[in-house]
CSV table of N, CA and C in Angstrom, one decimal:
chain,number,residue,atom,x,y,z
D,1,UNK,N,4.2,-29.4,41.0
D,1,UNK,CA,3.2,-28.4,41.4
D,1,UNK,C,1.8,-28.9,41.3
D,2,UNK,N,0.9,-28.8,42.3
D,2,UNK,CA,-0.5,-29.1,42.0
D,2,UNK,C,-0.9,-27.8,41.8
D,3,UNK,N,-1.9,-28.3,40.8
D,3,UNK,CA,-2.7,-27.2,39.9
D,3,UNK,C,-4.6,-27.4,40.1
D,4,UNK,N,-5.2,-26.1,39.8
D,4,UNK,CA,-6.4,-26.2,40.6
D,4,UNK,C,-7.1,-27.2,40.3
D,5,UNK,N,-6.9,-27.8,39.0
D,5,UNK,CA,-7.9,-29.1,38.4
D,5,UNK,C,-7.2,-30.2,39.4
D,6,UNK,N,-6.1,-30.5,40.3
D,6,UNK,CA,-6.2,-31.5,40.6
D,6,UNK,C,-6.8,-30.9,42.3
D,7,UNK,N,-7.6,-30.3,42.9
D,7,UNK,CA,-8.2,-30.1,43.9
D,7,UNK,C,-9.2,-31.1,43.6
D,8,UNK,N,-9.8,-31.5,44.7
D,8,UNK,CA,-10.7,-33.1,45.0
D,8,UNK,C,-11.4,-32.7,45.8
D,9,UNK,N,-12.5,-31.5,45.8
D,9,UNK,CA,-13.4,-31.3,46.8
D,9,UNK,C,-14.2,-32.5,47.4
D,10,UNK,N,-14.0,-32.7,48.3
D,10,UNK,CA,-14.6,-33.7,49.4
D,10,UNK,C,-16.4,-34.0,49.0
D,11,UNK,N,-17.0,-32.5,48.5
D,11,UNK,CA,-18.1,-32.8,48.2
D,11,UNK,C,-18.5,-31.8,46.7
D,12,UNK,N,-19.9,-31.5,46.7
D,12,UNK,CA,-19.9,-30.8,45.3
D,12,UNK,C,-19.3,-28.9,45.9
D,13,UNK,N,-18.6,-28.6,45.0
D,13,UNK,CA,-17.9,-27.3,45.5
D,13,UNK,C,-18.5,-26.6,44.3
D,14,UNK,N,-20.2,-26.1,44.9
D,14,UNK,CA,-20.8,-24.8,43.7
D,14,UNK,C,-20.0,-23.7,44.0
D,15,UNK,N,-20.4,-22.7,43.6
D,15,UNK,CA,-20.1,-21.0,43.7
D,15,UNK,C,-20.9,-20.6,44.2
D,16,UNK,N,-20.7,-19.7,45.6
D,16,UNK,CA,-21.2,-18.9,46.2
D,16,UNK,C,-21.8,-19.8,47.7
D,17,UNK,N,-21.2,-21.5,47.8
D,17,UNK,CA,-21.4,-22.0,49.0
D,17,UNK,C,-20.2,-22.2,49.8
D,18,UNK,N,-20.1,-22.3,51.0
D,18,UNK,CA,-19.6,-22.9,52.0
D,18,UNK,C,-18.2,-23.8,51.2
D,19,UNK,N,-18.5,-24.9,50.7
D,19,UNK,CA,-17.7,-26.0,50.1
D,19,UNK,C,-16.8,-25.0,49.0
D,20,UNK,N,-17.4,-24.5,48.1
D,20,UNK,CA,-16.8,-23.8,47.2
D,20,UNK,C,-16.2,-22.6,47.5
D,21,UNK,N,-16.5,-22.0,48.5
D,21,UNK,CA,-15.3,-21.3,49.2
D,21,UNK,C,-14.1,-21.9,49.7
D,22,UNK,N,-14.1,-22.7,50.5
D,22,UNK,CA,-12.7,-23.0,50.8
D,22,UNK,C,-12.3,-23.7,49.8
D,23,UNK,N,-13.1,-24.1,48.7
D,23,UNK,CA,-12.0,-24.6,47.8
D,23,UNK,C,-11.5,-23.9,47.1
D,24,UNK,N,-11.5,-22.4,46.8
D,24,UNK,CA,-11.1,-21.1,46.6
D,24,UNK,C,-10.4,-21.0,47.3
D,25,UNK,N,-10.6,-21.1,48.7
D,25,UNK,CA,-9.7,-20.5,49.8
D,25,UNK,C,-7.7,-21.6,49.3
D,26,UNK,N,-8.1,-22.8,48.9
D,26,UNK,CA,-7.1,-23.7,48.8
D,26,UNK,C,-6.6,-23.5,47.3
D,27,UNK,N,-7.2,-23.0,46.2
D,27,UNK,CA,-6.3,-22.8,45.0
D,27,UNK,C,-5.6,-21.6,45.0
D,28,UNK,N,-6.4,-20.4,45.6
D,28,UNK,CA,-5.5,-18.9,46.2
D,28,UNK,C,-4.1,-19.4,46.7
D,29,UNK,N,-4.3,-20.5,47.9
D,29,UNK,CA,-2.7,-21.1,48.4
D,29,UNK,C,-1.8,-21.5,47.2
D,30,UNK,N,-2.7,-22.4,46.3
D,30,UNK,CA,-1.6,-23.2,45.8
D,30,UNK,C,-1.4,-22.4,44.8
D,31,UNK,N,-1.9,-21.3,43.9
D,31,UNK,CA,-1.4,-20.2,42.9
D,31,UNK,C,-0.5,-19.4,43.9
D,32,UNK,N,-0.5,-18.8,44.9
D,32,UNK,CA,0.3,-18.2,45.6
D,32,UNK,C,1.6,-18.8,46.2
D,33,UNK,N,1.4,-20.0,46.5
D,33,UNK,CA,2.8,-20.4,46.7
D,33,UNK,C,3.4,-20.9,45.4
D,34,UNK,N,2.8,-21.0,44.3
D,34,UNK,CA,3.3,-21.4,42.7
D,34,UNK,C,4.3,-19.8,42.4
D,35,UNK,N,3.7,-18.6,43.0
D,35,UNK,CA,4.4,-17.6,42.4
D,35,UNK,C,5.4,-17.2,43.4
D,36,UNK,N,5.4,-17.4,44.8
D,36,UNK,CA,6.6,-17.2,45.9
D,36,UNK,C,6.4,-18.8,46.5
D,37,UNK,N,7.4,-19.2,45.9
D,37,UNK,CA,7.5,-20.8,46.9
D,37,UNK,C,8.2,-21.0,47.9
D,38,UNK,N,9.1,-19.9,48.4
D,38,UNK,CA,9.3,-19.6,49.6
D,38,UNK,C,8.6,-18.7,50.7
D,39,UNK,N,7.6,-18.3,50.2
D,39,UNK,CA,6.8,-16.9,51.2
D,39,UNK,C,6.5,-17.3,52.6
D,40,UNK,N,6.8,-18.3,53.0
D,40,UNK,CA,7.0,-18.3,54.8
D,40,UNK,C,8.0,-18.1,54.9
D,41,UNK,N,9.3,-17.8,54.3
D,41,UNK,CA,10.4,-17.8,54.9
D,41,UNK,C,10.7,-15.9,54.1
D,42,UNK,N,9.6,-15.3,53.6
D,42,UNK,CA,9.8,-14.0,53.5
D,42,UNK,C,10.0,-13.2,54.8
D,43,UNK,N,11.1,-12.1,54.9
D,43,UNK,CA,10.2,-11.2,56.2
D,43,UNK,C,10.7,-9.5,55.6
D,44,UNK,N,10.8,-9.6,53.8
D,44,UNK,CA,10.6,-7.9,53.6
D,44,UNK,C,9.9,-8.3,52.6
D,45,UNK,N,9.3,-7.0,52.2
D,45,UNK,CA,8.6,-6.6,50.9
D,45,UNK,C,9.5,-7.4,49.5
D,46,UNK,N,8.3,-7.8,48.7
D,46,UNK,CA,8.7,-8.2,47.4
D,46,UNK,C,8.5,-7.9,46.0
D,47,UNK,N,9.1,-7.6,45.2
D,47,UNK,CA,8.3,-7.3,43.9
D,47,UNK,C,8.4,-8.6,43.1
D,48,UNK,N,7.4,-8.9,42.6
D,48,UNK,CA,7.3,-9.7,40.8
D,48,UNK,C,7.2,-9.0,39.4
D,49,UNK,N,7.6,-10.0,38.5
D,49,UNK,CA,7.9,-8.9,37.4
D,49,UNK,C,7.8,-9.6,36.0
D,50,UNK,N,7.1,-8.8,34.8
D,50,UNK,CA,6.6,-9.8,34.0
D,50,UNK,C,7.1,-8.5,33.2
D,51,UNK,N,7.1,-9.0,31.6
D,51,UNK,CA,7.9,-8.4,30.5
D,51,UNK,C,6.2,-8.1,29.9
D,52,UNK,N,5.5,-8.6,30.6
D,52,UNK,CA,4.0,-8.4,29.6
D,52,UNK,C,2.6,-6.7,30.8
D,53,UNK,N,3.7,-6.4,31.7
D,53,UNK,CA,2.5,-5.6,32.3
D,53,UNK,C,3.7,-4.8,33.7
D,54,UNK,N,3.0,-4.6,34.2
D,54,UNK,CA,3.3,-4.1,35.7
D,54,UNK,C,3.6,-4.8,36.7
D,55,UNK,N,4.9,-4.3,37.4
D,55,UNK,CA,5.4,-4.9,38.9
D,55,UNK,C,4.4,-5.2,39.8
D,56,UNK,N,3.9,-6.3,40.3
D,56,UNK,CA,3.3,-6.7,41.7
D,56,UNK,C,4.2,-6.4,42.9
D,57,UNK,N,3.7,-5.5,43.9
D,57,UNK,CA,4.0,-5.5,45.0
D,57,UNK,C,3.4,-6.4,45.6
D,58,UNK,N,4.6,-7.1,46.5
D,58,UNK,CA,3.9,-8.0,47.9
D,58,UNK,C,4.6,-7.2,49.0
D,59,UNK,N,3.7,-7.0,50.2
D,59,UNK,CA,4.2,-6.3,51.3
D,59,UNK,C,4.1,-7.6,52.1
D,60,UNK,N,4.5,-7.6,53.3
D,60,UNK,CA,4.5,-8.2,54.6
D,60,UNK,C,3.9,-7.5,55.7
D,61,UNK,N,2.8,-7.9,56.1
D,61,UNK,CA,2.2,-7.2,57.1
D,61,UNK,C,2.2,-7.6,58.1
D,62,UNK,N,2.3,-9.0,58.5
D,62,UNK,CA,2.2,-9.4,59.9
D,62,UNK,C,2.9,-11.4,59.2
D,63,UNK,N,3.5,-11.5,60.5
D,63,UNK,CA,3.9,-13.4,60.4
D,63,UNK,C,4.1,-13.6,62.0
D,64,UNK,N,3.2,-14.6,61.6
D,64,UNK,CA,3.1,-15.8,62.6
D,64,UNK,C,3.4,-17.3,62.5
D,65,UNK,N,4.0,-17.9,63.5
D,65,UNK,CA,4.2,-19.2,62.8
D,65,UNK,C,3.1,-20.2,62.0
D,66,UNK,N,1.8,-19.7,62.0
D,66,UNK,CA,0.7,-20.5,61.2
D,66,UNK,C,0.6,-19.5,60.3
D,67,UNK,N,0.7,-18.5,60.4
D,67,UNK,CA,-0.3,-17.6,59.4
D,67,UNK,C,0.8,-16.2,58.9
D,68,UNK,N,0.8,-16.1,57.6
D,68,UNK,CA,1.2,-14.4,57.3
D,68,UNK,C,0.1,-13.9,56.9
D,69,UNK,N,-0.2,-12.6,57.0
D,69,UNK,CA,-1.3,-11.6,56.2
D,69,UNK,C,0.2,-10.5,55.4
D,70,UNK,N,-0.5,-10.4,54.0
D,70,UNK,CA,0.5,-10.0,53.0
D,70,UNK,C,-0.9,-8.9,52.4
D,71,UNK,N,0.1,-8.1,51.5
D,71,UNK,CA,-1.0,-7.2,50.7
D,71,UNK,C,-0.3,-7.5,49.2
D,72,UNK,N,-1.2,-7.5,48.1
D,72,UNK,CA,-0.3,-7.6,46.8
D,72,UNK,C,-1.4,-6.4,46.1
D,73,UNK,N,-0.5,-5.7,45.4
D,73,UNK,CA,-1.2,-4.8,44.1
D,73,UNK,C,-0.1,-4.4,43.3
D,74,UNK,N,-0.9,-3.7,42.2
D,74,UNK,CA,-0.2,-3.5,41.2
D,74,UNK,C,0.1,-1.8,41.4
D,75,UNK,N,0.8,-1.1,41.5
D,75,UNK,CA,1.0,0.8,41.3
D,75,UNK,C,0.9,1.4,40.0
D,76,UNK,N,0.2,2.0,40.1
D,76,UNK,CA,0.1,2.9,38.6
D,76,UNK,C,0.1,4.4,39.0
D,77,UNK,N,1.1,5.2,38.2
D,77,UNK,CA,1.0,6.5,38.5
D,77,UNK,C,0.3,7.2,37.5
D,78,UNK,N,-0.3,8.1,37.9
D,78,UNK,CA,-1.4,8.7,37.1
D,78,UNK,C,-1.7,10.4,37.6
D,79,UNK,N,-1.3,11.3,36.8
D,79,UNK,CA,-0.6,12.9,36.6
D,79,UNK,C,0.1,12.9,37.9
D,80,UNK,N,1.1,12.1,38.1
D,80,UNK,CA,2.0,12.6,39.5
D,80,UNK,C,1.6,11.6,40.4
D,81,UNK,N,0.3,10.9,40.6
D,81,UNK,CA,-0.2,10.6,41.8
D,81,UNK,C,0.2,9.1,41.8
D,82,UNK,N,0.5,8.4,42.6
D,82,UNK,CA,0.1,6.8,42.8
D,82,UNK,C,-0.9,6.2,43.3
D,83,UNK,N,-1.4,5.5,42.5
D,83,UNK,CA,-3.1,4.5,42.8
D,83,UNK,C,-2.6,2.9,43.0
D,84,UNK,N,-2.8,2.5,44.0
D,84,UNK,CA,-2.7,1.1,44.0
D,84,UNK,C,-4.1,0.5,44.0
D,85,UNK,N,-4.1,-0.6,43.2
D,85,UNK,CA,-5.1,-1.6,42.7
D,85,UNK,C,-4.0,-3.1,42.2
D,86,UNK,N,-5.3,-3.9,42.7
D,86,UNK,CA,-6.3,-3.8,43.7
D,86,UNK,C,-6.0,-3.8,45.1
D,87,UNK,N,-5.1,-4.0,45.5
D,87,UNK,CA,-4.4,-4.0,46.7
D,87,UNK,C,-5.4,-4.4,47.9
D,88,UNK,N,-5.1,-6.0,47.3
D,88,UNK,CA,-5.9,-6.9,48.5
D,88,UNK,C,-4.5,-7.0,49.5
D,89,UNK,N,-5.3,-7.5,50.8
D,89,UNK,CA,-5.1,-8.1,52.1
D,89,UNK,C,-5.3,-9.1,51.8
D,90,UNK,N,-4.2,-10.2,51.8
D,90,UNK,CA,-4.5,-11.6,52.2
D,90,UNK,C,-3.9,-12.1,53.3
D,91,UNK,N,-4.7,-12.9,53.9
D,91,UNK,CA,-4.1,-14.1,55.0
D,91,UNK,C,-3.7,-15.4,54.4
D,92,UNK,N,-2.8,-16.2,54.9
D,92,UNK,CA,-2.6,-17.1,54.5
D,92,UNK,C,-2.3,-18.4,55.6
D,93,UNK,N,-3.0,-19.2,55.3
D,93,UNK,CA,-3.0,-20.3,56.8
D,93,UNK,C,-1.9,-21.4,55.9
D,94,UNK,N,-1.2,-21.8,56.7
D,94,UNK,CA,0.2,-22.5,56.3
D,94,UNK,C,-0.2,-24.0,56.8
D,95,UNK,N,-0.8,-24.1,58.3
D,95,UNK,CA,-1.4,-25.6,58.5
D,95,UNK,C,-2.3,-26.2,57.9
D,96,UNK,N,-3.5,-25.0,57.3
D,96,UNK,CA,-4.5,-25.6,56.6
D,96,UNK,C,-4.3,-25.6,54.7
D,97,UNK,N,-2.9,-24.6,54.6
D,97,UNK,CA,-2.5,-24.5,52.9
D,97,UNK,C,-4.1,-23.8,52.9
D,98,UNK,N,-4.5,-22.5,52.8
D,98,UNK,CA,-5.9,-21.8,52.4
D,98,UNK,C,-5.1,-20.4,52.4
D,99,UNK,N,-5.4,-19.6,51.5
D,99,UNK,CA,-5.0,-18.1,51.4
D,99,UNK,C,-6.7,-17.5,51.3
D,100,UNK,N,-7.2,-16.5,52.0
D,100,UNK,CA,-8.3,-15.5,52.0
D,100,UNK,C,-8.0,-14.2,51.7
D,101,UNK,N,-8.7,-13.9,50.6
D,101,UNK,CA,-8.8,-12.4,50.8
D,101,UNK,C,-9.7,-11.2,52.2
D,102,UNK,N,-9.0,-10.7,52.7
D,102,UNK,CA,-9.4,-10.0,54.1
D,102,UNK,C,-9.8,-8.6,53.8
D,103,UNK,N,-9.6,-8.2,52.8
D,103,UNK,CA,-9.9,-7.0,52.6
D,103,UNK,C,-9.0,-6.2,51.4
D,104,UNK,N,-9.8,-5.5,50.4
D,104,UNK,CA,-9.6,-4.7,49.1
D,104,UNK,C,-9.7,-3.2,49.9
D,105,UNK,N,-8.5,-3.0,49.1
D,105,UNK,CA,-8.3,-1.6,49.7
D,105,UNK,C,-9.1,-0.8,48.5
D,106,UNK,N,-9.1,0.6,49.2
D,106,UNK,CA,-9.5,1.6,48.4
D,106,UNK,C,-9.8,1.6,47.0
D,107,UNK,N,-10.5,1.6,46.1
D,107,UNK,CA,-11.0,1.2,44.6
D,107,UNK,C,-11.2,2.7,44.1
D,108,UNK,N,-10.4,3.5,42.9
D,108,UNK,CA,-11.1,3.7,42.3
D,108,UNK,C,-12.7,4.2,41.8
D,109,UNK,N,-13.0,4.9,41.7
D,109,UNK,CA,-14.7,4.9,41.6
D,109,UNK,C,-14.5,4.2,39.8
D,110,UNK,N,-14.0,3.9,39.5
D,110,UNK,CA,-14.5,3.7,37.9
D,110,UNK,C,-14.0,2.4,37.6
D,111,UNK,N,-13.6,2.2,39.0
D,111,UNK,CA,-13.0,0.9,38.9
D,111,UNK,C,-14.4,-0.7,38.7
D,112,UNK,N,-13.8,-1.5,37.9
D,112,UNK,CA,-14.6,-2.7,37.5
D,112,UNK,C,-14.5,-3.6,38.7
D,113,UNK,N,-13.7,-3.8,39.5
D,113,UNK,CA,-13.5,-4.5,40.6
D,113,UNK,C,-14.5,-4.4,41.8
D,114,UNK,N,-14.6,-2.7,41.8
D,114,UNK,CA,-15.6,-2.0,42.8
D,114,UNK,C,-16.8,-2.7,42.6
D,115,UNK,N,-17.2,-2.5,41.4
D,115,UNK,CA,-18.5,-2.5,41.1
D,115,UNK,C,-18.6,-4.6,41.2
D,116,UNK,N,-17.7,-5.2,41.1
D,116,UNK,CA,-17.5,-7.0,41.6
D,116,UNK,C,-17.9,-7.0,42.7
D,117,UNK,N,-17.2,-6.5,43.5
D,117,UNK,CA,-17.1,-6.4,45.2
D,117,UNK,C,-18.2,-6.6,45.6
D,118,UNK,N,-19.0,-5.1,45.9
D,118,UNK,CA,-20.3,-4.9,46.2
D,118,UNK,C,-21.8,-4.9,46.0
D,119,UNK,N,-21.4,-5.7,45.0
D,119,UNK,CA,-23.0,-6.1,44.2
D,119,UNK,C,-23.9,-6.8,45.5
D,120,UNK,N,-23.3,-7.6,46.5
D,120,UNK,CA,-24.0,-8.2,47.5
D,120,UNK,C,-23.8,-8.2,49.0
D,121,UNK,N,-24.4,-7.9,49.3
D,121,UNK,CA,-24.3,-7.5,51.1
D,121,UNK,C,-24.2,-9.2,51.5
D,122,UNK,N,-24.7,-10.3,50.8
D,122,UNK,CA,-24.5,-11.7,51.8
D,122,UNK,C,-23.1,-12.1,51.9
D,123,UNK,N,-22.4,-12.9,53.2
D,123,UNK,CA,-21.2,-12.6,53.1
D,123,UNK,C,-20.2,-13.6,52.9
D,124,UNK,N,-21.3,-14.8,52.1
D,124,UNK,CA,-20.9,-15.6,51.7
D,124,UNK,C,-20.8,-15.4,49.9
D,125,UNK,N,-21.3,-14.8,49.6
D,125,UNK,CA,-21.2,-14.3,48.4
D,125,UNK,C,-20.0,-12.7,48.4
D,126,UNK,N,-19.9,-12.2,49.3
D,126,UNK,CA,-19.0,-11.3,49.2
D,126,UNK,C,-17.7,-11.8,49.3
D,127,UNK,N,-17.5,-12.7,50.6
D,127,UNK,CA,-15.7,-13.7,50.3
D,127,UNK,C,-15.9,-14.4,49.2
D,128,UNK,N,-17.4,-14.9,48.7
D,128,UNK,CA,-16.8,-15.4,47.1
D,128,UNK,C,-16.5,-14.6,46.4
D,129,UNK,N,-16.7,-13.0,46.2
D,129,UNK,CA,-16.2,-12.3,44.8
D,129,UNK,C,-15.2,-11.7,45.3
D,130,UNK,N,-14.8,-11.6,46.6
D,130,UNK,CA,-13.3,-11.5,46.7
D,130,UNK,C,-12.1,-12.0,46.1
D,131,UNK,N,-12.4,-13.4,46.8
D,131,UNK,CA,-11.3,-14.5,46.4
D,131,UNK,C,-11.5,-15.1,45.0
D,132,UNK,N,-12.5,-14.7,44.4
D,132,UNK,CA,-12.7,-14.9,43.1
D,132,UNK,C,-11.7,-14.3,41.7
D,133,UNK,N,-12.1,-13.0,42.6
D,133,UNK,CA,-10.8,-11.7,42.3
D,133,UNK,C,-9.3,-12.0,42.2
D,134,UNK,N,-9.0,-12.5,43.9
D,134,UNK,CA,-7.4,-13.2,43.8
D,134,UNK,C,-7.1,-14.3,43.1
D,135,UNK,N,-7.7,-15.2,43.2
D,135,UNK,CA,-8.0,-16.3,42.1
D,135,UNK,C,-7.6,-15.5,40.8
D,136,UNK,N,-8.6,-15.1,40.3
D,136,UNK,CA,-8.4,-14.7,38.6
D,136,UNK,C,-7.2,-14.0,38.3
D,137,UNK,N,-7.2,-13.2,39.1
D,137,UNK,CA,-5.5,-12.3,39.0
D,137,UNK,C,-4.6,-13.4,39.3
D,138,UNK,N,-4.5,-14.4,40.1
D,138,UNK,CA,-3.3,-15.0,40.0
D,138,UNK,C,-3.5,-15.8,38.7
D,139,UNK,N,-4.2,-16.5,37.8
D,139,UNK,CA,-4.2,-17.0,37.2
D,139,UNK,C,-3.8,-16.0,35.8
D,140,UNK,N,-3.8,-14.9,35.5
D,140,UNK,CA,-3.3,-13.6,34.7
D,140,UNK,C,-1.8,-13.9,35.3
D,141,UNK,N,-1.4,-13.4,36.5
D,141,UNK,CA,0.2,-13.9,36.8
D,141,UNK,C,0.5,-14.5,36.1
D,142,UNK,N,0.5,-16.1,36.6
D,142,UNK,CA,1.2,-17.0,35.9
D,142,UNK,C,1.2,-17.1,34.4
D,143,UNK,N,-0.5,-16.8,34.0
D,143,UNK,CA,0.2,-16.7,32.6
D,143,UNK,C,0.7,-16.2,32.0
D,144,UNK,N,1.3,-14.6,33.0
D,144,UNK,CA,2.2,-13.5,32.2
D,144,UNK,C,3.4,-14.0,32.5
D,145,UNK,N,3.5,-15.0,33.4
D,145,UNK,CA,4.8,-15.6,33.7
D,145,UNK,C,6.3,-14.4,34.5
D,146,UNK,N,4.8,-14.3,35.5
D,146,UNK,CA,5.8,-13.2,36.3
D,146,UNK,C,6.8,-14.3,37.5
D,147,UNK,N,7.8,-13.2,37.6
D,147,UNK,CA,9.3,-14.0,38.2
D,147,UNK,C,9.6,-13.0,39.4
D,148,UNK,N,10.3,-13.6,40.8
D,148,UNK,CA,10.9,-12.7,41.3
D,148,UNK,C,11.8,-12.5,40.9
């Protein structure tokens, strides 16, 4: 398995540029196919499952031969109701190995994520605190050592 330290950005990959986005865009891949290493060859919904927290849902929302877009979150019920968080949209490009966050659904108002998200209208700094998001939570996965 390659792991994010062995990514070799071509040039300097700061935070919140151009370079340092897609190199986000390419550790999102390689954490995501570290936790489903089959997910091109998915075509239903999936759960993951850790002894340390809550089931991840992964849906399937659309596949194409270059690309799936998937949603993952966690469900929590709360007096009766179900809340999903964070329940990103991701794309994932299979020729280029890059996963993007496409869109965070609905948040919570008291949510800590919310208040990540929107701090900045530029929209290079917004797909960075997106995927910064997917990033970090996969890196929580793995080390809860969630399993299909």
């Amino acid at each position: 398995m390659i792991l994010d330290h062995d990514i070799v950005p071509q040039s300097i990959a700061e935070p919140n540029s151009f370079v340092g986005l897609m190199t986000l865009y390419e550790s999102n891949y390689i954490k995501l196919n570290y936790l489903f290493p089959k997910i091109k060859e998915y075509d239903a919904d999936r759960s993951i499952k850790s002894s340390f927290g809550h089931d991840i849902h992964l849906g399937i929302n659309k596949k194409t031969k270059y690309t799936m877009i998937i949603t993952m979150t966690y469900s929590f019920e709360k007096s009766g109701v179900i809340e999903y968080e964070p329940n990103l949209t991701i794309k994932i490009y299979f020729d280029s190995r890059s996963a993007e966050v496409i869109s965070i659904g609905k948040l919570s108002k008291k949510s800590k994520l919310r208040d990540i998200t929107y701090q900045n209208k530029d929209i290079i700094n917004q797909l960075w605190r997106r995927n910064i998001i997917l990033n970090k939570w996969l890196d929580y996965i793995i080390d809860c050592d969630y399993s299909i």
